[in-house]
Coordinates of C-alpha atoms in Angstrom, one line a residue:
T860 CA 316.8 168.9 227.4
Y861 CA 315.0 169.1 230.8
Y862 CA 317.4 171.2 232.7
A863 CA 318.3 173.6 230.3
A864 CA 314.2 174.5 230.8
F865 CA 314.8 174.9 234.6
A866 CA 317.6 176.6 234.6
A867 CA 316.1 179.1 232.5
E868 CA 313.2 179.4 234.7
L869 CA 316.1 180.2 237.5
E870 CA 318.0 182.7 235.3
A871 CA 314.8 184.2 233.3
C872 CA 311.7 184.9 235.9
A873 CA 313.0 183.3 239.4
Q874 CA 315.9 185.9 240.3
P875 CA 314.3 188.8 238.7
M876 CA 312.0 188.1 241.3
W877 CA 314.6 187.6 244.4
G878 CA 315.6 191.0 243.6
L879 CA 311.7 193.2 243.0
L880 CA 311.7 191.4 246.1
S881 CA 314.6 192.8 247.6
H882 CA 313.0 195.7 247.7
C883 CA 310.1 195.3 249.5
K884 CA 310.6 195.3 253.0
V885 CA 309.0 197.8 254.8
R886 CA 305.4 198.9 255.1
E887 CA 306.4 202.2 252.9
T888 CA 306.1 200.1 249.8
Q889 CA 302.9 198.0 250.4
E890 CA 301.4 199.7 247.5
Y891 CA 304.3 198.5 245.6
T892 CA 303.8 195.1 246.1
R893 CA 299.9 194.9 246.1
N894 CA 299.8 196.3 242.3
V895 CA 302.5 193.3 241.1
V896 CA 299.8 190.8 242.9
R897 CA 297.1 192.4 241.2
Y898 CA 299.0 192.4 238.0
C899 CA 300.3 188.5 238.8
L900 CA 296.3 187.8 239.4
E901 CA 295.6 189.0 235.6
A902 CA 298.3 187.7 233.8
L903 CA 297.4 184.1 235.6
Q904 CA 293.8 184.6 234.8
D905 CA 295.3 185.9 231.0
W906 CA 296.7 182.3 230.7
F907 CA 293.7 180.2 231.9
D908 CA 292.5 182.1 229.2
A909 CA 295.3 180.8 226.5
I910 CA 294.6 177.4 227.9
N911 CA 291.2 177.0 227.9
F912 CA 291.5 176.2 231.3
V913 CA 288.4 176.3 233.5
D914 CA 288.3 173.6 236.8
E915 CA 290.2 170.5 235.7
P916 CA 293.9 170.1 234.4
A917 CA 294.9 167.9 231.2
P918 CA 294.7 164.0 232.1
N919 CA 298.2 162.8 232.1
Q920 CA 299.7 165.6 231.8
V921 CA 302.0 167.9 234.1
T922 CA 304.3 170.8 234.3
F923 CA 307.2 171.9 236.5
H924 CA 307.3 175.5 235.3
L925 CA 304.1 177.7 236.4
P926 CA 306.4 181.1 237.1
L927 CA 303.5 183.1 238.0
H928 CA 301.7 181.3 240.5
R929 CA 305.5 181.5 242.3
Y930 CA 305.8 185.4 241.4
Y931 CA 301.9 185.4 242.6
A932 CA 302.7 183.2 246.0
M933 CA 306.2 184.7 247.2
F934 CA 304.8 188.6 246.5
L935 CA 302.2 187.5 248.9
S936 CA 304.2 186.2 251.5
K937 CA 305.8 189.1 251.0
A938 CA 303.4 191.5 251.5
V939 CA 302.1 189.9 254.8
K940 CA 304.9 188.8 256.5
C941 CA 307.7 192.2 255.9
Q942 CA 304.4 195.0 254.4
E943 CA 301.5 194.2 257.3
L944 CA 298.9 193.8 255.0
D945 CA 296.1 191.9 255.2
L946 CA 296.6 188.6 253.6
D947 CA 292.3 188.8 252.7
S948 CA 292.7 192.3 251.5
V949 CA 295.5 190.6 248.2
L950 CA 293.5 187.2 247.5
P951 CA 291.4 187.2 244.7
D952 CA 287.8 185.5 244.8
Q953 CA 287.2 181.9 246.1
E954 CA 286.6 180.7 241.8
M955 CA 290.2 182.3 241.0
L956 CA 291.8 180.7 244.4
M957 CA 290.4 177.4 242.8
K958 CA 291.9 177.9 240.1
L959 CA 295.2 179.2 241.8
M960 CA 295.0 175.4 243.4
I961 CA 295.0 173.1 240.5
H962 CA 298.3 172.9 238.9
P963 CA 300.7 173.5 241.5
L964 CA 298.6 171.0 243.4
Q965 CA 298.9 168.7 240.6
I966 CA 302.9 168.9 240.3
Q967 CA 302.5 167.2 244.0
A968 CA 300.5 164.6 242.8
S969 CA 302.9 164.1 240.0
L970 CA 306.1 163.4 242.2
A971 CA 304.4 160.8 243.9
E972 CA 302.8 159.4 240.5
I973 CA 306.5 159.4 239.5
H974 CA 308.3 157.8 243.0
S975 CA 305.6 155.5 242.3
N976 CA 306.9 154.4 238.7
M977 CA 304.0 155.4 236.6
W978 CA 305.8 157.3 234.6
V979 CA 308.3 154.6 233.3
R980 CA 307.5 155.1 230.1
N981 CA 308.4 158.6 229.5
G982 CA 312.4 157.7 230.8
L983 CA 315.0 158.8 233.4
Q984 CA 313.7 162.0 231.6
I985 CA 311.1 162.8 234.2
K986 CA 312.7 160.9 237.0
G987 CA 315.3 164.0 236.5
Q988 CA 312.5 166.5 236.4
A989 CA 310.9 166.0 239.7
M990 CA 314.6 165.3 241.5
T991 CA 315.7 168.9 240.2
Y992 CA 312.7 170.4 241.4
V993 CA 313.1 169.6 244.9
Q994 CA 317.2 170.3 244.7
S995 CA 318.4 172.5 247.1
H996 CA 319.9 174.9 243.9
F997 CA 316.1 175.2 242.5
C998 CA 313.8 174.4 245.3
N999 CA 313.7 178.0 246.6
S1000 CA 312.1 179.3 243.7
M1001 CA 310.0 176.3 243.1
I1002 CA 308.6 173.9 245.5
D1003 CA 308.7 175.8 248.4
P1004 CA 306.9 179.0 246.7
D1005 CA 304.5 175.7 245.5
I1006 CA 303.3 175.0 249.1
Y1007 CA 303.2 177.9 250.4
L1008 CA 300.3 178.9 247.7
L1009 CA 298.9 175.4 248.1
Q1010 CA 298.8 176.6 252.4
V1011 CA 297.4 180.1 251.3
C1012 CA 294.4 177.7 249.6
A1013 CA 294.0 175.0 251.8
S1014 CA 293.8 178.1 255.0
R1015 CA 290.5 180.0 252.5
L1016 CA 289.1 177.5 250.7
D1017 CA 286.4 175.2 252.6
P1018 CA 287.8 172.5 253.9
D1019 CA 286.2 169.6 253.0
Y1020 CA 286.9 170.7 249.4
F1021 CA 290.0 170.8 249.8
I1022 CA 290.6 167.7 251.2
S1023 CA 288.3 165.7 248.8
S1024 CA 289.9 167.8 246.1
V1025 CA 293.6 166.5 247.1
F1026 CA 292.6 163.2 247.4
E1027 CA 290.8 163.1 243.8
R1028 CA 294.2 164.7 242.6
F1029 CA 296.0 161.7 243.7
K1030 CA 293.7 159.4 242.6
V1031 CA 292.6 157.9 246.5
V1032 CA 289.6 158.3 246.8
D1033 CA 288.4 154.6 246.5
L1034 CA 290.9 154.0 249.3
L1035 CA 289.0 155.9 251.8
T1036 CA 285.9 153.7 251.8
M1037 CA 284.3 152.2 255.3
A1038 CA 283.5 148.9 252.5
S1039 CA 284.8 145.6 253.4
Q1040 CA 285.8 145.6 250.0
H1041 CA 286.9 148.6 246.9
Q1042 CA 287.3 149.0 243.2
N1043 CA 290.2 151.4 242.0
T1044 CA 289.2 152.3 238.1
V1045 CA 291.8 154.9 238.5
L1046 CA 294.8 153.3 240.0
D1047 CA 296.4 149.4 239.9
A1048 CA 296.9 147.8 243.1
E1049 CA 300.3 148.3 243.2
H1050 CA 300.3 151.8 243.3
E1051 CA 297.7 152.1 245.4
R1052 CA 299.5 152.2 249.0
S1053 CA 301.9 154.2 247.4
M1054 CA 300.1 157.2 246.6
L1055 CA 297.5 157.2 249.4
E1056 CA 301.2 157.8 251.5
G1057 CA 302.4 160.5 249.0
A1058 CA 298.9 162.2 249.0
L1059 CA 299.3 161.5 253.3
T1060 CA 302.8 163.2 253.1
F1061 CA 301.8 166.2 251.4
L1062 CA 299.3 166.4 253.5
V1063 CA 301.9 166.2 256.6
I1064 CA 304.4 168.9 254.3
L1065 CA 301.3 171.9 254.3
L1066 CA 300.7 171.5 258.1
S1067 CA 304.5 171.8 259.1
L1068 CA 306.3 173.5 256.5
R1069 CA 307.0 177.3 257.8
L1070 CA 309.2 178.4 256.0
H1071 CA 306.7 181.4 254.0
L1072 CA 304.5 181.5 256.8

């Protein structure tokens, strides 16, 4: 079941990550952290190549399992908070940063879609995945690193690009018109308000959550 996949990521990926992070608390070990960050970026690029990813995720698909993104995010946070590394010194170029943003952002948009009952044909399994992703036992290793990575992307990418990407991913760009009428070719009218609320709630979380900053 889906729960086995979450448990597998927690035990096979997250627990070793937290074990490694426990040794990255002082400035003297910053070079080890820098190496892990570099290898994470290389592995992420290999993954992008393997799935033929350029700049858009596959439509109507989502995965809640992004262990490489989360390794990169948490070691990045530790490097800046505990080891006095400059954030820009361990960040990739703008093109790679745009790629890193896409899949965690897709998860946030999909959460809003699931809560808006747009995935009902996938049954209770998809709702269960959305609930597991944010529940207390898993959130520290899943949604929290994802939000931190998105915060980093928001702070370093062009603001107009980031905001427009958020509204495009949540499918609410057509709602932001000044015209008296609009036509949303992607969302049904019954889902528009809840998706817009989801996008705005996500932006509030992005601005207010300070867990790893």
